[in-house]
Amino acid sequence: MTTLRKHNAVIDDDMSSQHRHSPQPPGTSRISPVPSFSFEDRSEDKRRSRGSLTNDYYNNGSSFIARPPKDRASLEKLDKRRELTESAEKLVIALVGLPGRGKSFIGRKLQIYLQWRGARSKVFNVGKYRREVVANVERKDSGSSASGLCSANFFDSQNADAKRIREEVAKLAMKDMEKWLENSQEQNHGWGSVAILDATNSTRARRQLILDFCHDRADKFGVVFVESVCDDQNLLDENFKKKIEVSPDYKDMSFDDAIVDLRMRVQKYEEQYETVDDDEVSYIKVLDI
């Protein structure tokens, strides 16, 4: 099940069906929404085969969501949201979630989709920067190992030294993200550029750091947080297995040792985790991926 919460997002009254189906004019910075599809050309038997629930969702559900409100209070709220919504040719999508919640999967899918739509997009994985720090330490002193920067204890909120390193690594990723966005002006062809910051970003303080970094500039970047929440134990077990298979953090560990370390890492994050619930920022929640 996927739940989307859109804040500061407005559906204009003049957004007719014809407008939604028309292609995005060239030379604009807006990223078009997902195109709508009609089921009217399907036979009745084919529609029945998909089930009434699917048809209700795609037909009745989508038209109900898109219907603009008429009452004064709702219209006033929409006016306020229009004031808060700024056009951003350069957008940062900051992922949020505990380890094993599919953040990197979501980031890659977003990148592929955005590039398909014509926007420039790139994923900045903070874990990759952390592993580069590990490699640099080990190269400087071949007699020592920096593997502790990948173990669960490194993510302990009580570990002051590790916390400082984590913040420095996050800033390195954001600096590279900033350079990439700044250099994208001549290359986006009017479709905009979207940087995807792939990290846990699990506390309000870390998310505020991202907001300050993106907004404290003349041409401030837009920011949308995408939080992945998963409480389905079966899904989590599969996610953990996949993470152990593909993550460089566990390449030299047995599966049994890796799963113990990963579960301990998740526990360390859970001790300090703060969900996204601030309606002053734009965010989307995705459930059980």
PDB file of C-alpha atoms in Angstrom:
ATOM      1  CA  MET A   1       0.000   0.000   0.000  1.00  0.00           C
ATOM      2  CA  THR A   2       1.320   3.429  -0.915  1.00  0.00           C
ATOM      3  CA  THR A   3       0.074   6.598   0.763  1.00  0.00           C
ATOM      4  CA  LEU A   4       0.984   9.981  -0.602  1.00  0.00           C
ATOM      5  CA  ARG A   5       0.663  13.188   1.384  1.00  0.00           C
ATOM      6  CA  LYS A   6       1.093  16.288  -0.723  1.00  0.00           C
ATOM      7  CA  HIS A   7       1.767  19.569   1.058  1.00  0.00           C
ATOM      8  CA  ASN A   8       1.837  22.883  -0.784  1.00  0.00           C
ATOM      9  CA  ALA A   9       0.609  21.079  -3.903  1.00  0.00           C
ATOM     10  CA  VAL A  10      -2.284  22.705  -5.742  1.00  0.00           C
ATOM     11  CA  ILE A  11      -4.605  21.364  -8.431  1.00  0.00           C
ATOM     12  CA  ASP A  12      -5.682  24.383 -10.441  1.00  0.00           C
ATOM     13  CA  ASP A  13      -9.308  24.843 -11.438  1.00  0.00           C
ATOM     14  CA  ASP A  14      -8.357  25.192 -15.087  1.00  0.00           C
ATOM     15  CA  MET A  15      -6.580  21.838 -15.153  1.00  0.00           C
ATOM     16  CA  SER A  16      -8.973  20.270 -17.636  1.00  0.00           C
ATOM     17  CA  SER A  17      -8.651  16.775 -19.033  1.00  0.00           C
ATOM     18  CA  GLN A  18      -7.298  18.158 -22.263  1.00  0.00           C
ATOM     19  CA  HIS A  19      -4.646  20.113 -20.368  1.00  0.00           C
ATOM     20  CA  ARG A  20      -3.562  17.061 -18.415  1.00  0.00           C
ATOM     21  CA  HIS A  21      -3.153  14.991 -21.569  1.00  0.00           C
ATOM     22  CA  SER A  22      -1.291  17.624 -23.563  1.00  0.00           C
ATOM     23  CA  PRO A  23       2.517  17.362 -23.696  1.00  0.00           C
ATOM     24  CA  GLN A  24       4.638  19.717 -21.627  1.00  0.00           C
ATOM     25  CA  PRO A  25       5.588  22.794 -23.690  1.00  0.00           C
ATOM     26  CA  PRO A  26       9.313  23.060 -24.325  1.00  0.00           C
ATOM     27  CA  GLY A  27      11.267  25.732 -22.534  1.00  0.00           C
ATOM     28  CA  THR A  28       9.436  25.401 -19.222  1.00  0.00           C
ATOM     29  CA  SER A  29      10.888  24.261 -15.923  1.00  0.00           C
ATOM     30  CA  ARG A  30       7.844  22.444 -14.644  1.00  0.00           C
ATOM     31  CA  ILE A  31       7.979  18.676 -14.455  1.00  0.00           C
ATOM     32  CA  SER A  32       4.735  17.296 -15.797  1.00  0.00           C
ATOM     33  CA  PRO A  33       2.575  15.030 -13.635  1.00  0.00           C
ATOM     34  CA  VAL A  34       2.146  11.375 -14.459  1.00  0.00           C
ATOM     35  CA  PRO A  35      -0.059  11.235 -17.565  1.00  0.00           C
ATOM     36  CA  SER A  36      -3.598   9.969 -17.103  1.00  0.00           C
ATOM     37  CA  PHE A  37      -4.825   6.935 -18.991  1.00  0.00           C
ATOM     38  CA  SER A  38      -8.353   6.090 -19.963  1.00  0.00           C
ATOM     39  CA  PHE A  39      -9.878   2.643 -19.692  1.00  0.00           C
ATOM     40  CA  GLU A  40     -12.754   3.512 -22.023  1.00  0.00           C
ATOM     41  CA  ASP A  41     -11.176   1.675 -24.975  1.00  0.00           C
ATOM     42  CA  ARG A  42     -11.080  -1.606 -23.058  1.00  0.00           C
ATOM     43  CA  SER A  43     -13.770  -4.205 -23.466  1.00  0.00           C
ATOM     44  CA  GLU A  44     -16.160  -4.814 -20.594  1.00  0.00           C
ATOM     45  CA  ASP A  45     -14.690  -8.279 -20.045  1.00  0.00           C
ATOM     46  CA  LYS A  46     -11.164  -6.921 -19.739  1.00  0.00           C
ATOM     47  CA  ARG A  47     -12.296  -4.275 -17.293  1.00  0.00           C
ATOM     48  CA  ARG A  48     -14.050  -6.893 -15.187  1.00  0.00           C
ATOM     49  CA  SER A  49     -10.924  -9.042 -15.189  1.00  0.00           C
ATOM     50  CA  ARG A  50      -9.005  -6.281 -13.432  1.00  0.00           C
ATOM     51  CA  GLY A  51     -11.565  -6.216 -10.657  1.00  0.00           C
ATOM     52  CA  SER A  52     -13.992  -3.535  -9.595  1.00  0.00           C
ATOM     53  CA  LEU A  53     -11.623  -2.245  -6.917  1.00  0.00           C
ATOM     54  CA  THR A  54      -8.929  -1.394  -9.470  1.00  0.00           C
ATOM     55  CA  ASN A  55     -11.437   0.343 -11.734  1.00  0.00           C
ATOM     56  CA  ASP A  56     -12.881   2.290  -8.814  1.00  0.00           C
ATOM     57  CA  TYR A  57      -9.408   3.433  -7.808  1.00  0.00           C
ATOM     58  CA  TYR A  58      -8.283   4.561 -11.248  1.00  0.00           C
ATOM     59  CA  ASN A  59     -11.607   5.950 -12.440  1.00  0.00           C
ATOM     60  CA  ASN A  60     -13.744   7.138  -9.548  1.00  0.00           C
ATOM     61  CA  GLY A  61     -10.917   7.628  -7.085  1.00  0.00           C
ATOM     62  CA  SER A  62      -8.704   9.780  -9.262  1.00  0.00           C
ATOM     63  CA  SER A  63     -11.561  11.989 -10.450  1.00  0.00           C
ATOM     64  CA  PHE A  64     -12.711  12.492  -6.869  1.00  0.00           C
ATOM     65  CA  ILE A  65      -9.237  13.563  -5.733  1.00  0.00           C
ATOM     66  CA  ALA A  66      -8.859  15.979  -8.636  1.00  0.00           C
ATOM     67  CA  ARG A  67     -12.213  17.703  -8.011  1.00  0.00           C
ATOM     68  CA  PRO A  68     -11.458  21.235  -6.728  1.00  0.00           C
ATOM     69  CA  PRO A  69     -13.215  22.292  -3.515  1.00  0.00           C
ATOM     70  CA  LYS A  70     -15.967  24.905  -3.627  1.00  0.00           C
ATOM     71  CA  ASP A  71     -16.349  25.930   0.020  1.00  0.00           C
ATOM     72  CA  ARG A  72     -14.748  29.191   1.126  1.00  0.00           C
ATOM     73  CA  ALA A  73     -12.540  27.683   3.843  1.00  0.00           C
ATOM     74  CA  SER A  74     -10.920  25.190   1.467  1.00  0.00           C
ATOM     75  CA  LEU A  75     -10.383  27.830  -1.191  1.00  0.00           C
ATOM     76  CA  GLU A  76      -8.667  30.071   1.359  1.00  0.00           C
ATOM     77  CA  LYS A  77      -6.355  27.180   2.296  1.00  0.00           C
ATOM     78  CA  LEU A  78      -5.501  26.655  -1.366  1.00  0.00           C
ATOM     79  CA  ASP A  79      -4.705  30.358  -1.747  1.00  0.00           C
ATOM     80  CA  LYS A  80      -2.354  30.097   1.221  1.00  0.00           C
ATOM     81  CA  ARG A  81      -0.658  27.059  -0.276  1.00  0.00           C
ATOM     82  CA  ARG A  82      -0.188  28.920  -3.556  1.00  0.00           C
ATOM     83  CA  GLU A  83       1.641  31.640  -1.641  1.00  0.00           C
ATOM     84  CA  LEU A  84       3.922  29.039  -0.009  1.00  0.00           C
ATOM     85  CA  THR A  85       4.590  27.126  -3.217  1.00  0.00           C
ATOM     86  CA  GLU A  86       7.528  28.515  -5.116  1.00  0.00           C
ATOM     87  CA  SER A  87       8.676  27.565  -8.575  1.00  0.00           C
ATOM     88  CA  ALA A  88      11.985  25.723  -8.279  1.00  0.00           C
ATOM     89  CA  GLU A  89      13.995  24.789 -11.348  1.00  0.00           C
ATOM     90  CA  LYS A  90      16.386  23.054  -8.957  1.00  0.00           C
ATOM     91  CA  LEU A  91      14.784  20.581  -6.597  1.00  0.00           C
ATOM     92  CA  VAL A  92      16.173  18.381  -3.830  1.00  0.00           C
ATOM     93  CA  ILE A  93      14.283  15.206  -2.939  1.00  0.00           C
ATOM     94  CA  ALA A  94      15.597  14.145   0.478  1.00  0.00           C
ATOM     95  CA  LEU A  95      14.786  10.550   1.362  1.00  0.00           C
ATOM     96  CA  VAL A  96      13.890   9.682   4.952  1.00  0.00           C
ATOM     97  CA  GLY A  97      13.640   6.305   6.663  1.00  0.00           C
ATOM     98  CA  LEU A  98      15.243   3.611   8.756  1.00  0.00           C
ATOM     99  CA  PRO A  99      17.738   1.199   7.150  1.00  0.00           C
ATOM    100  CA  GLY A 100      16.144  -1.500   5.021  1.00  0.00           C
ATOM    101  CA  ARG A 101      13.110   0.589   4.084  1.00  0.00           C
ATOM    102  CA  GLY A 102      13.825   0.728   0.362  1.00  0.00           C
ATOM    103  CA  LYS A 103      15.145   4.294   0.213  1.00  0.00           C
ATOM    104  CA  SER A 104      17.832   3.539  -2.375  1.00  0.00           C
ATOM    105  CA  PHE A 105      15.307   1.580  -4.431  1.00  0.00           C
ATOM    106  CA  ILE A 106      12.922   4.546  -4.364  1.00  0.00           C
ATOM    107  CA  GLY A 107      15.753   6.928  -5.230  1.00  0.00           C
ATOM    108  CA  ARG A 108      16.809   4.926  -8.283  1.00  0.00           C
ATOM    109  CA  LYS A 109      13.227   4.597  -9.509  1.00  0.00           C
ATOM    110  CA  LEU A 110      12.697   8.346  -9.112  1.00  0.00           C
ATOM    111  CA  GLN A 111      15.888   9.064 -11.028  1.00  0.00           C
ATOM    112  CA  ILE A 112      14.890   6.785 -13.908  1.00  0.00           C
ATOM    113  CA  TYR A 113      11.388   8.253 -14.089  1.00  0.00           C
ATOM    114  CA  LEU A 114      12.541  11.874 -13.923  1.00  0.00           C
ATOM    115  CA  GLN A 115      15.136  11.327 -16.622  1.00  0.00           C
ATOM    116  CA  TRP A 116      12.500   9.654 -18.764  1.00  0.00           C
ATOM    117  CA  ARG A 117      10.328  12.753 -18.321  1.00  0.00           C
ATOM    118  CA  GLY A 118      13.184  14.952 -19.518  1.00  0.00           C
ATOM    119  CA  ALA A 119      14.569  16.301 -16.234  1.00  0.00           C
ATOM    120  CA  ARG A 120      18.192  16.002 -15.168  1.00  0.00           C
ATOM    121  CA  SER A 121      18.414  13.832 -12.081  1.00  0.00           C
ATOM    122  CA  LYS A 122      21.156  12.325  -9.946  1.00  0.00           C
ATOM    123  CA  VAL A 123      21.267  10.312  -6.719  1.00  0.00           C
ATOM    124  CA  PHE A 124      23.710  11.346  -3.973  1.00  0.00           C
ATOM    125  CA  ASN A 125      24.086   8.392  -1.617  1.00  0.00           C
ATOM    126  CA  VAL A 126      25.543   9.465   1.736  1.00  0.00           C
ATOM    127  CA  GLY A 127      26.552   5.881   2.549  1.00  0.00           C
ATOM    128  CA  LYS A 128      28.834   5.927  -0.483  1.00  0.00           C
ATOM    129  CA  TYR A 129      30.600   9.008   0.882  1.00  0.00           C
ATOM    130  CA  ARG A 130      30.989   7.304   4.261  1.00  0.00           C
ATOM    131  CA  ARG A 131      32.605   4.281   2.609  1.00  0.00           C
ATOM    132  CA  GLU A 132      34.960   6.586   0.706  1.00  0.00           C
ATOM    133  CA  VAL A 133      36.051   8.065   4.037  1.00  0.00           C
ATOM    134  CA  VAL A 134      36.700   4.512   5.265  1.00  0.00           C
ATOM    135  CA  ALA A 135      38.804   3.750   2.186  1.00  0.00           C
ATOM    136  CA  ASN A 136      40.813   6.970   2.606  1.00  0.00           C
ATOM    137  CA  VAL A 137      41.583   6.175   6.249  1.00  0.00           C
ATOM    138  CA  GLU A 138      42.717   2.673   5.375  1.00  0.00           C
ATOM    139  CA  ARG A 139      44.907   3.948   2.523  1.00  0.00           C
ATOM    140  CA  LYS A 140      46.626   6.481   4.804  1.00  0.00           C
ATOM    141  CA  ASP A 141      47.442   3.861   7.389  1.00  0.00           C
ATOM    142  CA  SER A 142      47.642   0.412   5.886  1.00  0.00           C
ATOM    143  CA  GLY A 143      48.208  -1.067   9.322  1.00  0.00           C
ATOM    144  CA  SER A 144      44.818   0.009  10.649  1.00  0.00           C
ATOM    145  CA  SER A 145      41.247  -0.699   9.705  1.00  0.00           C
ATOM    146  CA  ALA A 146      38.386   1.785   9.518  1.00  0.00           C
ATOM    147  CA  SER A 147      35.737  -0.916   9.300  1.00  0.00           C
ATOM    148  CA  GLY A 148      34.234   0.491  12.484  1.00  0.00           C
ATOM    149  CA  LEU A 149      32.801   3.290  10.362  1.00  0.00           C
ATOM    150  CA  CYS A 150      30.479   0.696   8.836  1.00  0.00           C
ATOM    151  CA  SER A 151      29.513  -1.237  11.973  1.00  0.00           C
ATOM    152  CA  ALA A 152      26.326  -0.682  13.965  1.00  0.00           C
ATOM    153  CA  ASN A 153      28.173   1.144  16.760  1.00  0.00           C
ATOM    154  CA  PHE A 154      29.080   3.911  14.323  1.00  0.00           C
ATOM    155  CA  PHE A 155      25.369   4.827  14.175  1.00  0.00           C
ATOM    156  CA  ASP A 156      24.927   5.044  17.945  1.00  0.00           C
ATOM    157  CA  SER A 157      23.506   8.460  18.870  1.00  0.00           C
ATOM    158  CA  GLN A 158      25.678   8.448  22.002  1.00  0.00           C
ATOM    159  CA  ASN A 159      28.866   8.110  19.961  1.00  0.00           C
ATOM    160  CA  ALA A 160      29.949  11.765  19.714  1.00  0.00           C
ATOM    161  CA  ASP A 161      32.902  11.159  17.398  1.00  0.00           C
ATOM    162  CA  ALA A 162      30.798   9.078  15.030  1.00  0.00           C
ATOM    163  CA  LYS A 163      28.053  11.708  15.053  1.00  0.00           C
ATOM    164  CA  ARG A 164      30.573  14.371  14.017  1.00  0.00           C
ATOM    165  CA  ILE A 165      31.839  12.178  11.169  1.00  0.00           C
ATOM    166  CA  ARG A 166      28.292  11.405  10.014  1.00  0.00           C
ATOM    167  CA  GLU A 167      27.494  15.112   9.837  1.00  0.00           C
ATOM    168  CA  GLU A 168      30.705  15.850   7.936  1.00  0.00           C
ATOM    169  CA  VAL A 169      29.981  13.060   5.470  1.00  0.00           C
ATOM    170  CA  ALA A 170      26.437  14.366   4.939  1.00  0.00           C
ATOM    171  CA  LYS A 171      27.818  17.846   4.254  1.00  0.00           C
ATOM    172  CA  LEU A 172      30.264  16.419   1.703  1.00  0.00           C
ATOM    173  CA  ALA A 173      27.353  14.834  -0.143  1.00  0.00           C
ATOM    174  CA  MET A 174      25.333  18.068   0.002  1.00  0.00           C
ATOM    175  CA  LYS A 175      28.304  20.086  -1.263  1.00  0.00           C
ATOM    176  CA  ASP A 176      28.612  17.828  -4.299  1.00  0.00           C
ATOM    177  CA  MET A 177      24.842  18.035  -4.729  1.00  0.00           C
ATOM    178  CA  GLU A 178      25.060  21.827  -4.655  1.00  0.00           C
ATOM    179  CA  LYS A 179      27.800  21.892  -7.303  1.00  0.00           C
ATOM    180  CA  TRP A 180      25.814  19.559  -9.535  1.00  0.00           C
ATOM    181  CA  LEU A 181      22.673  21.685  -9.265  1.00  0.00           C
ATOM    182  CA  GLU A 182      24.579  24.908  -9.862  1.00  0.00           C
ATOM    183  CA  ASN A 183      26.196  23.470 -12.979  1.00  0.00           C
ATOM    184  CA  SER A 184      22.880  22.241 -14.339  1.00  0.00           C
ATOM    185  CA  GLN A 185      21.576  25.612 -15.522  1.00  0.00           C
ATOM    186  CA  GLU A 186      22.851  25.237 -19.089  1.00  0.00           C
ATOM    187  CA  GLN A 187      22.057  21.541 -19.364  1.00  0.00           C
ATOM    188  CA  ASN A 188      18.479  21.061 -18.169  1.00  0.00           C
ATOM    189  CA  HIS A 189      16.874  22.324 -21.399  1.00  0.00           C
ATOM    190  CA  GLY A 190      14.064  23.932 -19.445  1.00  0.00           C
ATOM    191  CA  TRP A 191      12.912  20.764 -17.689  1.00  0.00           C
ATOM    192  CA  GLY A 192      14.562  21.384 -14.352  1.00  0.00           C
ATOM    193  CA  SER A 193      17.122  19.453 -12.330  1.00  0.00           C
ATOM    194  CA  VAL A 194      16.367  17.138  -9.417  1.00  0.00           C
ATOM    195  CA  ALA A 195      18.973  15.938  -6.921  1.00  0.00           C
ATOM    196  CA  ILE A 196      18.024  12.940  -4.769  1.00  0.00           C
ATOM    197  CA  LEU A 197      19.719  12.848  -1.359  1.00  0.00           C
ATOM    198  CA  ASP A 198      19.762   9.196  -0.312  1.00  0.00           C
ATOM    199  CA  ALA A 199      20.283   8.929   3.449  1.00  0.00           C
ATOM    200  CA  THR A 200      18.292   8.117   6.582  1.00  0.00           C
ATOM    201  CA  ASN A 201      17.794  11.821   7.461  1.00  0.00           C
ATOM    202  CA  SER A 202      16.045  10.404  10.502  1.00  0.00           C
ATOM    203  CA  THR A 203      15.958  13.399  12.870  1.00  0.00           C
ATOM    204  CA  ARG A 204      14.363  16.823  12.693  1.00  0.00           C
ATOM    205  CA  ALA A 205      17.784  18.364  13.267  1.00  0.00           C
ATOM    206  CA  ARG A 206      19.259  16.631  10.215  1.00  0.00           C
ATOM    207  CA  ARG A 207      16.279  17.615   8.060  1.00  0.00           C
ATOM    208  CA  GLN A 208      16.577  21.208   9.266  1.00  0.00           C
ATOM    209  CA  LEU A 209      20.239  21.118   8.265  1.00  0.00           C
ATOM    210  CA  ILE A 210      19.164  20.131   4.757  1.00  0.00           C
ATOM    211  CA  LEU A 211      16.524  22.877   4.628  1.00  0.00           C
ATOM    212  CA  ASP A 212      18.984  25.525   5.810  1.00  0.00           C
ATOM    213  CA  PHE A 213      21.588  24.356   3.311  1.00  0.00           C
ATOM    214  CA  CYS A 214      19.110  24.516   0.408  1.00  0.00           C
ATOM    215  CA  HIS A 215      17.311  27.734   1.388  1.00  0.00           C
ATOM    216  CA  ASP A 216      20.143  29.944   2.664  1.00  0.00           C
ATOM    217  CA  ARG A 217      21.195  30.982  -0.806  1.00  0.00           C
ATOM    218  CA  ALA A 218      20.144  33.516  -3.421  1.00  0.00           C
ATOM    219  CA  ASP A 219      18.718  30.888  -5.782  1.00  0.00           C
ATOM    220  CA  LYS A 220      17.407  28.563  -3.121  1.00  0.00           C
ATOM    221  CA  PHE A 221      16.646  24.969  -3.977  1.00  0.00           C
ATOM    222  CA  GLY A 222      13.200  23.503  -3.479  1.00  0.00           C
ATOM    223  CA  VAL A 223      13.064  20.623  -0.982  1.00  0.00           C
ATOM    224  CA  VAL A 224      10.643  17.698  -0.735  1.00  0.00           C
ATOM    225  CA  PHE A 225      11.090  14.946   1.853  1.00  0.00           C
ATOM    226  CA  VAL A 226      10.055  11.411   0.882  1.00  0.00           C
ATOM    227  CA  GLU A 227       9.736   9.163   3.932  1.00  0.00           C
ATOM    228  CA  SER A 228       9.590   5.407   3.521  1.00  0.00           C
ATOM    229  CA  VAL A 229       7.804   3.669   6.400  1.00  0.00           C
ATOM    230  CA  CYS A 230       7.609  -0.114   6.609  1.00  0.00           C
ATOM    231  CA  ASP A 231       6.246  -2.136   9.527  1.00  0.00           C
ATOM    232  CA  ASP A 232       5.494  -5.343   7.614  1.00  0.00           C
ATOM    233  CA  GLN A 233       7.919  -7.890   9.068  1.00  0.00           C
ATOM    234  CA  ASN A 234       7.827 -10.138   5.998  1.00  0.00           C
ATOM    235  CA  LEU A 235       8.775  -7.213   3.765  1.00  0.00           C
ATOM    236  CA  LEU A 236      11.478  -6.144   6.189  1.00  0.00           C
ATOM    237  CA  ASP A 237      13.002  -9.623   6.223  1.00  0.00           C
ATOM    238  CA  GLU A 238      13.190  -9.597   2.424  1.00  0.00           C
ATOM    239  CA  ASN A 239      14.561  -6.039   2.403  1.00  0.00           C
ATOM    240  CA  PHE A 240      17.257  -6.974   4.922  1.00  0.00           C
ATOM    241  CA  LYS A 241      18.331  -9.985   2.863  1.00  0.00           C
ATOM    242  CA  LYS A 242      18.577  -7.845  -0.252  1.00  0.00           C
ATOM    243  CA  LYS A 243      20.517  -5.135   1.559  1.00  0.00           C
ATOM    244  CA  ILE A 244      23.043  -7.655   2.833  1.00  0.00           C
ATOM    245  CA  GLU A 245      23.451  -9.047  -0.691  1.00  0.00           C
ATOM    246  CA  VAL A 246      24.154  -5.694  -2.360  1.00  0.00           C
ATOM    247  CA  SER A 247      25.583  -3.395   0.323  1.00  0.00           C
ATOM    248  CA  PRO A 248      29.405  -3.036   0.368  1.00  0.00           C
ATOM    249  CA  ASP A 249      29.138  -2.719   4.160  1.00  0.00           C
ATOM    250  CA  TYR A 250      28.577  -6.478   4.413  1.00  0.00           C
ATOM    251  CA  LYS A 251      30.698  -7.848   1.570  1.00  0.00           C
ATOM    252  CA  ASP A 252      33.247  -9.419   3.931  1.00  0.00           C
ATOM    253  CA  MET A 253      30.760 -10.718   6.496  1.00  0.00           C
ATOM    254  CA  SER A 254      28.823 -13.940   6.745  1.00  0.00           C
ATOM    255  CA  PHE A 255      25.066 -13.640   6.420  1.00  0.00           C
ATOM    256  CA  ASP A 256      24.521 -14.478  10.096  1.00  0.00           C
ATOM    257  CA  ASP A 257      26.969 -11.807  11.260  1.00  0.00           C
ATOM    258  CA  ALA A 258      25.600  -9.287   8.763  1.00  0.00           C
ATOM    259  CA  ILE A 259      21.956  -9.719   9.789  1.00  0.00           C
ATOM    260  CA  VAL A 260      22.890  -9.284  13.469  1.00  0.00           C
ATOM    261  CA  ASP A 261      24.818  -6.109  12.666  1.00  0.00           C
ATOM    262  CA  LEU A 262      22.049  -4.740  10.430  1.00  0.00           C
ATOM    263  CA  ARG A 263      19.336  -5.321  13.032  1.00  0.00           C
ATOM    264  CA  MET A 264      21.537  -3.635  15.618  1.00  0.00           C
ATOM    265  CA  ARG A 265      22.039  -0.691  13.248  1.00  0.00           C
ATOM    266  CA  VAL A 266      18.279  -0.370  12.810  1.00  0.00           C
ATOM    267  CA  GLN A 267      17.859  -0.416  16.589  1.00  0.00           C
ATOM    268  CA  LYS A 268      20.398   2.409  16.956  1.00  0.00           C
ATOM    269  CA  TYR A 269      18.427   4.510  14.485  1.00  0.00           C
ATOM    270  CA  GLU A 270      15.088   3.664  16.079  1.00  0.00           C
ATOM    271  CA  GLU A 271      16.309   5.119  19.375  1.00  0.00           C
ATOM    272  CA  GLN A 272      16.550   8.572  17.797  1.00  0.00           C
ATOM    273  CA  TYR A 273      14.117   8.326  14.882  1.00  0.00           C
ATOM    274  CA  GLU A 274      11.653  11.190  14.351  1.00  0.00           C
ATOM    275  CA  THR A 275       9.031  10.815  11.652  1.00  0.00           C
ATOM    276  CA  VAL A 276       8.240  13.660   9.269  1.00  0.00           C
ATOM    277  CA  ASP A 277       5.163  15.431  10.631  1.00  0.00           C
ATOM    278  CA  ASP A 278       5.893  19.123  10.104  1.00  0.00           C
ATOM    279  CA  ASP A 279       3.244  20.651   7.860  1.00  0.00           C
ATOM    280  CA  GLU A 280       5.509  23.632   7.257  1.00  0.00           C
ATOM    281  CA  VAL A 281       7.581  21.478   4.885  1.00  0.00           C
ATOM    282  CA  SER A 282       6.662  19.512   1.774  1.00  0.00           C
ATOM    283  CA  TYR A 283       6.722  15.769   2.235  1.00  0.00           C
ATOM    284  CA  ILE A 284       5.429  12.449   0.925  1.00  0.00           C
ATOM    285  CA  LYS A 285       5.072   9.260   2.951  1.00  0.00           C
ATOM    286  CA  VAL A 286       5.378   5.894   1.252  1.00  0.00           C
ATOM    287  CA  LEU A 287       4.161   2.851   3.201  1.00  0.00           C
ATOM    288  CA  ASP A 288       5.362  -0.747   3.069  1.00  0.00           C
ATOM    289  CA  ILE A 289       7.744  -0.791   0.108  1.00  0.00           C
TER     290      ILE A 289
END
